[in-house]
Amino acid sequence: MEGREEHIRNRDTICAIATPPGVGGVGIIRISGPLSSTIAGQILDVRVTARKAHFSRFLDQHGRTIDSGIALYFVAPESFTGEDTLELQAHGGPQILQMLISRILDLGARSARPGEFSERAFLNNKLDLIQAEAIADLIGSATGAAARAAQRSLEGVFSERIIELQKQLISTRVFIEAALDFSEEEIDFITDSDTSKRLDQAQHCVRQLIKDARQGRILRDGITIAIIGPPNAGKSSLLNALAGVDTAIVTDIPGTTRDVLRETISIDGLPVHIADTAGIRESRDVIEAEGIRRARATMLKSDLVLLVLDLQAGQEKTCKQIEESMPEIPFIRVWNKVDISQRRRQDDSGNVNISAKTGEGIDPLKCAIRDIAGLDSGYDGGFSARTRHLDALRRTGKHLETGIHQLVDNNAPELLAEELRLAHKVLGEITGEFLPDDLLAAIFSSFCIGK
Ligand SMILES: Nc1nc2c(ncn2[C@@H]2O[C@H](COP(=O)(O)OP(=O)(O)OP(=O)(O)O)[C@@H](O)[C@H]2O)c(=O)[nH]1
Ligand SMILES: [Mg+2]
């Protein structure tokens, strides 16, 4: 990126409805940019002072009232975006909000792109990229634990650790470069305990960050699970047991479920996007056959399959057939109906005995799911992270490794210094200090409008 300042000049004024579409008690319109004050002067019947709530009429071009409500005015740089900002809290009807937006567009603003308010906050140094992403993650979080993790990223917990690591890398590099430039006698960096201590510390730091960021990513993204199995095994009953509500229809008629039924549930804070599917068997029924086709397609796209089997029915053969049709996907065999069966399978990582009816075995199943997702038990102390961050952290680790190799095996401290410089730069991609513009645009375009 060629410096955030580049973007700040000649900024136009943007506006958007910040509340969700539909009808609500209140609807909020946000305006940001140099025209905010002029627009306030035209649309309001009061003179605004910064950071004060004003009750005002919102006027059209003839001075007629479109609506009335609260206006809030913020002066740059003391606003979310760092620009002059006007917020109108009107009544939450789509027509009213649309009329207000038309009026604001007539006064010279343009419609904001998705995430453009956050993008401006980032470009004006109000937030770094991790924090901007954390806002989107907070809004989209599927569980309380995910929301808390996003909140911590927004507060800067993740950013601080990246900056700390960057400082370590810089000081090590400065130390090496200074020694290379000025030292009278040759320093043997390989045996120098100060260098090796610094490098060890940096490596430890990267490993710990990768571990924590991986947990944060799992909490943010969750996992997708497909419930698969023969008809009547209790798949829909299992969905209901995991969700804690009777979402799916359960009957003793084999072939009850046809469509794929999707739910997002929380398993001890882990967001789980779970799909209940049609029982797999040979069927001549056109509708059922389509349901089975969809079940297989859903299975192939999931991170984990819960293969539900009826203990009483002894479904080993069916089990084997279904397993063979899902190569490479992790699965747990869930042996259901322990409450009415004398049999048990050995409980291990691949087999869990449960009763969807009584709830027996559901907690161990939840633990197994968290294990497979990679979420440490009781994990709730970290920050939210994305795949993008993890990739960059892994690349940072690689640069460090290569640098250490250059030093130890090739006795090339200047190449170590170069790798440290590259590692520092890759970390800057995470906070947004260094990032190509097209990537920035891609990140913000996934945000919602008005944010
Ligand atoms: N005793 C007992 N019955 C169960 C249990 N789980 C499910 N059932 C019964 O088994 C029958 C089938 O349950 P469903 O949950 O509809 O099974 P399914 O696998 O979704 O069936 P399809 O949608 O037809 O493929 C129902 O009569 C349930 O009440 C269990 O753990 N114990
Ligand atoms: Mg079903």
PDB file of N, CA and C in Angstrom, residues 76-110:
ATOM      1  N   ALA A  76     -14.114  15.934  12.504  1.00  0.00           N
ATOM      2  CA  ALA A  76     -12.842  15.252  12.273  1.00  0.00           C
ATOM      3  C   ALA A  76     -11.769  15.845  13.190  1.00  0.00           C
ATOM      4  N   PRO A  77     -10.862  15.076  13.729  1.00  0.00           N
ATOM      5  CA  PRO A  77     -10.748  13.624  13.544  1.00  0.00           C
ATOM      6  C   PRO A  77     -11.442  12.810  14.634  1.00  0.00           C
ATOM      7  N   GLU A  78     -12.294  13.487  15.428  1.00  0.00           N
ATOM      8  CA  GLU A  78     -12.897  12.822  16.574  1.00  0.00           C
ATOM      9  C   GLU A  78     -14.172  12.092  16.202  1.00  0.00           C
ATOM     10  N   SER A  79     -14.067  11.156  15.287  1.00  0.00           N
ATOM     11  CA  SER A  79     -15.238  10.358  14.902  1.00  0.00           C
ATOM     12  C   SER A  79     -14.760   8.964  14.552  1.00  0.00           C
ATOM     13  N   PHE A  80     -15.698   8.065  14.320  1.00  0.00           N
ATOM     14  CA  PHE A  80     -15.318   6.681  13.990  1.00  0.00           C
ATOM     15  C   PHE A  80     -14.435   6.636  12.747  1.00  0.00           C
ATOM     16  N   THR A  81     -14.829   7.390  11.703  1.00  0.00           N
ATOM     17  CA  THR A  81     -14.067   7.355  10.454  1.00  0.00           C
ATOM     18  C   THR A  81     -12.865   8.295  10.481  1.00  0.00           C
ATOM     19  N   GLY A  82     -12.858   9.199  11.440  1.00  0.00           N
ATOM     20  CA  GLY A  82     -11.803  10.211  11.453  1.00  0.00           C
ATOM     21  C   GLY A  82     -12.177  11.424  10.602  1.00  0.00           C
ATOM     22  N   GLU A  83     -13.384  11.401  10.016  1.00  0.00           N
ATOM     23  CA  GLU A  83     -13.849  12.525   9.183  1.00  0.00           C
ATOM     24  C   GLU A  83     -15.029  13.200   9.877  1.00  0.00           C
ATOM     25  N   ASP A  84     -15.466  14.329   9.337  1.00  0.00           N
ATOM     26  CA  ASP A  84     -16.721  14.921   9.805  1.00  0.00           C
ATOM     27  C   ASP A  84     -17.827  13.902   9.547  1.00  0.00           C
ATOM     28  N   THR A  85     -18.661  13.693  10.541  1.00  0.00           N
ATOM     29  CA  THR A  85     -19.675  12.640  10.427  1.00  0.00           C
ATOM     30  C   THR A  85     -21.011  13.139  10.951  1.00  0.00           C
ATOM     31  N   LEU A  86     -22.070  12.775  10.245  1.00  0.00           N
ATOM     32  CA  LEU A  86     -23.415  13.084  10.731  1.00  0.00           C
ATOM     33  C   LEU A  86     -24.204  11.781  10.816  1.00  0.00           C
ATOM     34  N   GLU A  87     -24.872  11.579  11.945  1.00  0.00           N
ATOM     35  CA  GLU A  87     -25.727  10.393  12.066  1.00  0.00           C
ATOM     36  C   GLU A  87     -27.149  10.838  12.328  1.00  0.00           C
ATOM     37  N   LEU A  88     -28.062  10.280  11.572  1.00  0.00           N
ATOM     38  CA  LEU A  88     -29.472  10.614  11.764  1.00  0.00           C
ATOM     39  C   LEU A  88     -30.194   9.385  12.286  1.00  0.00           C
ATOM     40  N   GLN A  89     -30.845   9.543  13.406  1.00  0.00           N
ATOM     41  CA  GLN A  89     -31.670   8.448  13.920  1.00  0.00           C
ATOM     42  C   GLN A  89     -33.120   8.792  13.596  1.00  0.00           C
ATOM     43  N   ALA A  90     -33.626   8.131  12.579  1.00  0.00           N
ATOM     44  CA  ALA A  90     -34.993   8.410  12.138  1.00  0.00           C
ATOM     45  C   ALA A  90     -35.888   7.240  12.558  1.00  0.00           C
ATOM     46  N   HIS A  91     -37.147   7.264  12.099  1.00  0.00           N
ATOM     47  CA  HIS A  91     -38.000   6.100  12.338  1.00  0.00           C
ATOM     48  C   HIS A  91     -37.592   5.017  11.344  1.00  0.00           C
ATOM     49  N   GLY A  92     -37.690   3.765  11.796  1.00  0.00           N
ATOM     50  CA  GLY A  92     -37.119   2.684  10.998  1.00  0.00           C
ATOM     51  C   GLY A  92     -38.042   2.105   9.946  1.00  0.00           C
ATOM     52  N   GLY A  93     -38.536   2.945   9.059  1.00  0.00           N
ATOM     53  CA  GLY A  93     -39.342   2.436   7.941  1.00  0.00           C
ATOM     54  C   GLY A  93     -38.551   2.569   6.649  1.00  0.00           C
ATOM     55  N   PRO A  94     -38.605   1.561   5.784  1.00  0.00           N
ATOM     56  CA  PRO A  94     -37.796   1.597   4.564  1.00  0.00           C
ATOM     57  C   PRO A  94     -38.088   2.829   3.694  1.00  0.00           C
ATOM     58  N   GLN A  95     -39.357   3.260   3.617  1.00  0.00           N
ATOM     59  CA  GLN A  95     -39.687   4.416   2.767  1.00  0.00           C
ATOM     60  C   GLN A  95     -39.063   5.702   3.308  1.00  0.00           C
ATOM     61  N   ILE A  96     -39.211   5.877   4.624  1.00  0.00           N
ATOM     62  CA  ILE A  96     -38.674   7.095   5.258  1.00  0.00           C
ATOM     63  C   ILE A  96     -37.166   7.157   5.038  1.00  0.00           C
ATOM     64  N   LEU A  97     -36.505   6.039   5.302  1.00  0.00           N
ATOM     65  CA  LEU A  97     -35.040   6.019   5.198  1.00  0.00           C
ATOM     66  C   LEU A  97     -34.607   6.260   3.750  1.00  0.00           C
ATOM     67  N   GLN A  98     -35.366   5.686   2.816  1.00  0.00           N
ATOM     68  CA  GLN A  98     -35.029   5.874   1.409  1.00  0.00           C
ATOM     69  C   GLN A  98     -35.204   7.330   0.993  1.00  0.00           C
ATOM     70  N   MET A  99     -36.264   7.990   1.506  1.00  0.00           N
ATOM     71  CA  MET A  99     -36.474   9.402   1.188  1.00  0.00           C
ATOM     72  C   MET A  99     -35.330  10.257   1.742  1.00  0.00           C
ATOM     73  N   LEU A 100     -34.906   9.917   2.942  1.00  0.00           N
ATOM     74  CA  LEU A 100     -33.791  10.672   3.540  1.00  0.00           C
ATOM     75  C   LEU A 100     -32.506  10.454   2.745  1.00  0.00           C
ATOM     76  N   ILE A 101     -32.269   9.210   2.340  1.00  0.00           N
ATOM     77  CA  ILE A 101     -31.054   8.909   1.568  1.00  0.00           C
ATOM     78  C   ILE A 101     -31.074   9.687   0.236  1.00  0.00           C
ATOM     79  N   SER A 102     -32.246   9.702  -0.443  1.00  0.00           N
ATOM     80  CA  SER A 102     -32.343  10.438  -1.718  1.00  0.00           C
ATOM     81  C   SER A 102     -31.988  11.900  -1.515  1.00  0.00           C
ATOM     82  N   ARG A 103     -32.503  12.452  -0.432  1.00  0.00           N
ATOM     83  CA  ARG A 103     -32.249  13.869  -0.124  1.00  0.00           C
ATOM     84  C   ARG A 103     -30.743  14.095   0.085  1.00  0.00           C
ATOM     85  N   ILE A 104     -30.102  13.169   0.809  1.00  0.00           N
ATOM     86  CA  ILE A 104     -28.664  13.316   1.116  1.00  0.00           C
ATOM     87  C   ILE A 104     -27.840  13.152  -0.172  1.00  0.00           C
ATOM     88  N   LEU A 105     -28.285  12.243  -1.046  1.00  0.00           N
ATOM     89  CA  LEU A 105     -27.581  12.063  -2.324  1.00  0.00           C
ATOM     90  C   LEU A 105     -27.704  13.342  -3.162  1.00  0.00           C
ATOM     91  N   ASP A 106     -28.919  13.953  -3.142  1.00  0.00           N
ATOM     92  CA  ASP A 106     -29.119  15.211  -3.879  1.00  0.00           C
ATOM     93  C   ASP A 106     -28.190  16.305  -3.371  1.00  0.00           C
ATOM     94  N   LEU A 107     -27.855  16.222  -2.094  1.00  0.00           N
ATOM     95  CA  LEU A 107     -27.005  17.264  -1.500  1.00  0.00           C
ATOM     96  C   LEU A 107     -25.520  16.991  -1.742  1.00  0.00           C
ATOM     97  N   GLY A 108     -25.217  15.953  -2.535  1.00  0.00           N
ATOM     98  CA  GLY A 108     -23.826  15.783  -2.975  1.00  0.00           C
ATOM     99  C   GLY A 108     -23.088  14.579  -2.441  1.00  0.00           C
ATOM    100  N   ALA A 109     -23.749  13.814  -1.565  1.00  0.00           N
ATOM    101  CA  ALA A 109     -23.065  12.605  -1.072  1.00  0.00           C
ATOM    102  C   ALA A 109     -23.239  11.487  -2.091  1.00  0.00           C
ATOM    103  N   ARG A 110     -22.496  10.416  -1.932  1.00  0.00           N
ATOM    104  CA  ARG A 110     -22.752   9.225  -2.751  1.00  0.00           C
ATOM    105  C   ARG A 110     -22.931   8.024  -1.826  1.00  0.00           C
TER     106      ARG A 110
END
